[in-house]
PDB file of C-alpha atoms in Angstrom:
ATOM      1  CA  UNK A   1    -196.518-114.817 -16.456  1.00  0.00           C
ATOM      2  CA  UNK A   2    -197.872-115.502 -19.927  1.00  0.00           C
ATOM      3  CA  UNK A   3    -199.738-112.818 -21.889  1.00  0.00           C
ATOM      4  CA  UNK A   4    -203.227-114.218 -21.211  1.00  0.00           C
ATOM      5  CA  UNK A   5    -202.619-114.158 -17.457  1.00  0.00           C
ATOM      6  CA  UNK A   6    -201.251-110.615 -17.686  1.00  0.00           C
ATOM      7  CA  UNK A   7    -204.474-109.366 -19.246  1.00  0.00           C
ATOM      8  CA  UNK A   8    -206.624-111.333 -16.778  1.00  0.00           C
ATOM      9  CA  UNK A   9    -204.581-109.782 -13.942  1.00  0.00           C
ATOM     10  CA  UNK A  10    -205.070-106.276 -15.370  1.00  0.00           C
ATOM     11  CA  UNK A  11    -208.796-106.775 -15.960  1.00  0.00           C
ATOM     12  CA  UNK A  12    -209.207-107.927 -12.360  1.00  0.00           C
ATOM     13  CA  UNK A  13    -207.794-104.597 -11.187  1.00  0.00           C
ATOM     14  CA  UNK A  14    -210.530-102.727 -13.062  1.00  0.00           C
ATOM     15  CA  UNK A  15    -213.513-104.885 -12.089  1.00  0.00           C
ATOM     16  CA  UNK A  16    -212.459-106.566  -8.838  1.00  0.00           C
ATOM     17  CA  UNK A  17    -213.502-105.365  -5.411  1.00  0.00           C
ATOM     18  CA  UNK A  18    -211.414-103.084  -3.196  1.00  0.00           C
ATOM     19  CA  UNK A  19    -209.971-106.014  -1.214  1.00  0.00           C
ATOM     20  CA  UNK A  20    -208.708-107.669  -4.413  1.00  0.00           C
ATOM     21  CA  UNK A  21    -207.215-104.346  -5.543  1.00  0.00           C
ATOM     22  CA  UNK A  22    -205.454-103.989  -2.174  1.00  0.00           C
ATOM     23  CA  UNK A  23    -203.869-107.430  -2.623  1.00  0.00           C
ATOM     24  CA  UNK A  24    -202.356-106.553  -6.019  1.00  0.00           C
ATOM     25  CA  UNK A  25    -201.149-102.951  -5.582  1.00  0.00           C
ATOM     26  CA  UNK A  26    -197.732-102.472  -4.012  1.00  0.00           C
ATOM     27  CA  UNK A  27    -197.636 -99.748  -1.362  1.00  0.00           C
ATOM     28  CA  UNK A  28    -194.560 -98.362  -3.157  1.00  0.00           C
ATOM     29  CA  UNK A  29    -196.598 -98.026  -6.369  1.00  0.00           C
ATOM     30  CA  UNK A  30    -196.854 -94.648  -8.069  1.00  0.00           C
ATOM     31  CA  UNK A  31    -199.945 -93.741 -10.099  1.00  0.00           C
ATOM     32  CA  UNK A  32    -200.923 -90.869 -12.370  1.00  0.00           C
ATOM     33  CA  UNK A  33    -204.658 -90.529 -12.916  1.00  0.00           C
ATOM     34  CA  UNK A  34    -206.799 -87.906 -14.675  1.00  0.00           C
ATOM     35  CA  UNK A  35    -208.649 -86.909 -11.480  1.00  0.00           C
ATOM     36  CA  UNK A  36    -207.290 -85.115  -8.426  1.00  0.00           C
ATOM     37  CA  UNK A  37    -204.907 -85.606  -6.710  1.00  0.00           C
ATOM     38  CA  UNK A  38    -203.498 -86.872 -10.073  1.00  0.00           C
ATOM     39  CA  UNK A  39    -200.241 -88.280  -8.636  1.00  0.00           C
ATOM     40  CA  UNK A  40    -200.596 -90.754  -5.798  1.00  0.00           C
ATOM     41  CA  UNK A  41    -198.889 -93.593  -4.020  1.00  0.00           C
ATOM     42  CA  UNK A  42    -200.147 -97.141  -3.845  1.00  0.00           C
ATOM     43  CA  UNK A  43    -201.562 -96.582  -0.348  1.00  0.00           C
ATOM     44  CA  UNK A  44    -203.490 -93.507  -1.568  1.00  0.00           C
ATOM     45  CA  UNK A  45    -204.812 -95.411  -4.590  1.00  0.00           C
ATOM     46  CA  UNK A  46    -205.923 -98.327  -2.413  1.00  0.00           C
ATOM     47  CA  UNK A  47    -207.810 -95.917  -0.151  1.00  0.00           C
ATOM     48  CA  UNK A  48    -209.402 -94.127  -3.131  1.00  0.00           C
ATOM     49  CA  UNK A  49    -210.608 -97.405  -4.664  1.00  0.00           C
ATOM     50  CA  UNK A  50    -212.304 -98.343  -1.398  1.00  0.00           C
ATOM     51  CA  UNK A  51    -214.639 -95.343  -1.962  1.00  0.00           C
ATOM     52  CA  UNK A  52    -215.099 -95.579  -5.740  1.00  0.00           C
ATOM     53  CA  UNK A  53    -217.706 -97.669  -7.594  1.00  0.00           C
ATOM     54  CA  UNK A  54    -215.976-100.460  -9.484  1.00  0.00           C
ATOM     55  CA  UNK A  55    -216.245-100.881 -13.248  1.00  0.00           C
ATOM     56  CA  UNK A  56    -218.664-103.581 -14.353  1.00  0.00           C
ATOM     57  CA  UNK A  57    -216.874-104.232 -17.652  1.00  0.00           C
ATOM     58  CA  UNK A  58    -213.608-103.285 -19.320  1.00  0.00           C
ATOM     59  CA  UNK A  59    -212.196-104.136 -22.729  1.00  0.00           C
ATOM     60  CA  UNK A  60    -208.606-103.659 -23.881  1.00  0.00           C
ATOM     61  CA  UNK A  61    -207.226-102.904 -27.343  1.00  0.00           C
ATOM     62  CA  UNK A  62    -203.889-101.803 -28.823  1.00  0.00           C
ATOM     63  CA  UNK A  63    -202.237-104.099 -26.277  1.00  0.00           C
ATOM     64  CA  UNK A  64    -198.468-104.232 -25.875  1.00  0.00           C
ATOM     65  CA  UNK A  65    -196.416-106.345 -23.442  1.00  0.00           C
ATOM     66  CA  UNK A  66    -192.708-105.855 -22.743  1.00  0.00           C
ATOM     67  CA  UNK A  67    -190.462-107.759 -20.383  1.00  0.00           C
ATOM     68  CA  UNK A  68    -187.397-105.551 -19.849  1.00  0.00           C
ATOM     69  CA  UNK A  69    -185.876-107.980 -17.349  1.00  0.00           C
ATOM     70  CA  UNK A  70    -186.718-111.122 -15.410  1.00  0.00           C
ATOM     71  CA  UNK A  71    -189.565-110.466 -12.975  1.00  0.00           C
ATOM     72  CA  UNK A  72    -190.623-107.137 -14.508  1.00  0.00           C
ATOM     73  CA  UNK A  73    -193.480-106.633 -16.980  1.00  0.00           C
ATOM     74  CA  UNK A  74    -194.798-103.400 -18.467  1.00  0.00           C
ATOM     75  CA  UNK A  75    -197.993-103.234 -20.480  1.00  0.00           C
ATOM     76  CA  UNK A  76    -199.624-100.481 -22.523  1.00  0.00           C
ATOM     77  CA  UNK A  77    -203.178-100.490 -23.837  1.00  0.00           C
ATOM     78  CA  UNK A  78    -206.383 -98.635 -24.542  1.00  0.00           C
ATOM     79  CA  UNK A  79    -209.098 -99.302 -21.943  1.00  0.00           C
ATOM     80  CA  UNK A  80    -212.819 -98.830 -22.497  1.00  0.00           C
ATOM     81  CA  UNK A  81    -214.694 -99.283 -19.229  1.00  0.00           C
ATOM     82  CA  UNK A  82    -218.346 -99.130 -18.217  1.00  0.00           C
ATOM     83  CA  UNK A  83    -220.167 -99.182 -14.939  1.00  0.00           C
ATOM     84  CA  UNK A  84    -223.854 -99.749 -14.432  1.00  0.00           C
ATOM     85  CA  UNK A  85    -225.929 -96.607 -14.963  1.00  0.00           C
ATOM     86  CA  UNK A  86    -222.995 -94.419 -16.052  1.00  0.00           C
ATOM     87  CA  UNK A  87    -221.430 -93.301 -19.299  1.00  0.00           C
ATOM     88  CA  UNK A  88    -218.297 -95.056 -20.468  1.00  0.00           C
ATOM     89  CA  UNK A  89    -214.669 -94.166 -19.814  1.00  0.00           C
ATOM     90  CA  UNK A  90    -211.771 -94.405 -22.270  1.00  0.00           C
ATOM     91  CA  UNK A  91    -208.082 -94.023 -21.454  1.00  0.00           C
ATOM     92  CA  UNK A  92    -204.641 -94.964 -22.727  1.00  0.00           C
ATOM     93  CA  UNK A  93    -202.894 -96.787 -19.892  1.00  0.00           C
ATOM     94  CA  UNK A  94    -199.621 -98.287 -18.758  1.00  0.00           C
ATOM     95  CA  UNK A  95    -199.004-100.664 -15.879  1.00  0.00           C
ATOM     96  CA  UNK A  96    -195.742-102.059 -14.567  1.00  0.00           C
ATOM     97  CA  UNK A  97    -195.738-105.112 -12.341  1.00  0.00           C
ATOM     98  CA  UNK A  98    -192.945-106.913 -10.553  1.00  0.00           C
ATOM     99  CA  UNK A  99    -192.705-110.456  -9.333  1.00  0.00           C
ATOM    100  CA  UNK A 100    -192.204-110.825  -5.582  1.00  0.00           C
ATOM    101  CA  UNK A 101    -191.958-114.607  -5.651  1.00  0.00           C
ATOM    102  CA  UNK A 102    -193.165-117.464  -7.834  1.00  0.00           C
ATOM    103  CA  UNK A 103    -196.616-116.534  -9.161  1.00  0.00           C
ATOM    104  CA  UNK A 104    -196.946-113.477  -6.862  1.00  0.00           C
ATOM    105  CA  UNK A 105    -197.063-110.169  -8.735  1.00  0.00           C
ATOM    106  CA  UNK A 106    -197.696-106.589  -7.574  1.00  0.00           C
ATOM    107  CA  UNK A 107    -198.353-103.384  -9.519  1.00  0.00           C
ATOM    108  CA  UNK A 108    -195.600-100.803  -9.007  1.00  0.00           C
ATOM    109  CA  UNK A 109    -196.710 -98.229 -11.614  1.00  0.00           C
ATOM    110  CA  UNK A 110    -199.967 -97.326 -13.350  1.00  0.00           C
ATOM    111  CA  UNK A 111    -201.138 -94.336 -15.385  1.00  0.00           C
ATOM    112  CA  UNK A 112    -204.286 -93.402 -17.310  1.00  0.00           C
ATOM    113  CA  UNK A 113    -204.535 -90.731 -19.983  1.00  0.00           C
ATOM    114  CA  UNK A 114    -207.987 -90.022 -21.423  1.00  0.00           C
ATOM    115  CA  UNK A 115    -208.056 -88.991 -25.095  1.00  0.00           C
ATOM    116  CA  UNK A 116    -207.243 -85.332 -25.546  1.00  0.00           C
ATOM    117  CA  UNK A 117    -210.160 -83.110 -26.535  1.00  0.00           C
ATOM    118  CA  UNK A 118    -209.822 -81.148 -29.769  1.00  0.00           C
ATOM    119  CA  UNK A 119    -209.021 -77.474 -29.159  1.00  0.00           C
TER     120      UNK A 119
END
């Protein structure tokens, strides 16, 4: 998958509907998110997204792409997301995806870390 498609894939996870999210998240995925329960499986994340308003817009910066082996891609980036009628959200994120077959990719790891507040 070329870099442009990687970022389109990742953006679709932020703004796409719950059905689209379900299609792209592997049930064996592990996620770490800033809200409880913090650590969850793919199945738990899919269920949570079904009950969460989707983001209307997301932009990425500080983007990095690594391909440690054939069929495995890890990305790191800063996300700034907005949803209608709500304040914005910023987090440093990583996502790892694996290829199941030609042009079929699934997320197997994702984490979000909001900026730390000054003490």
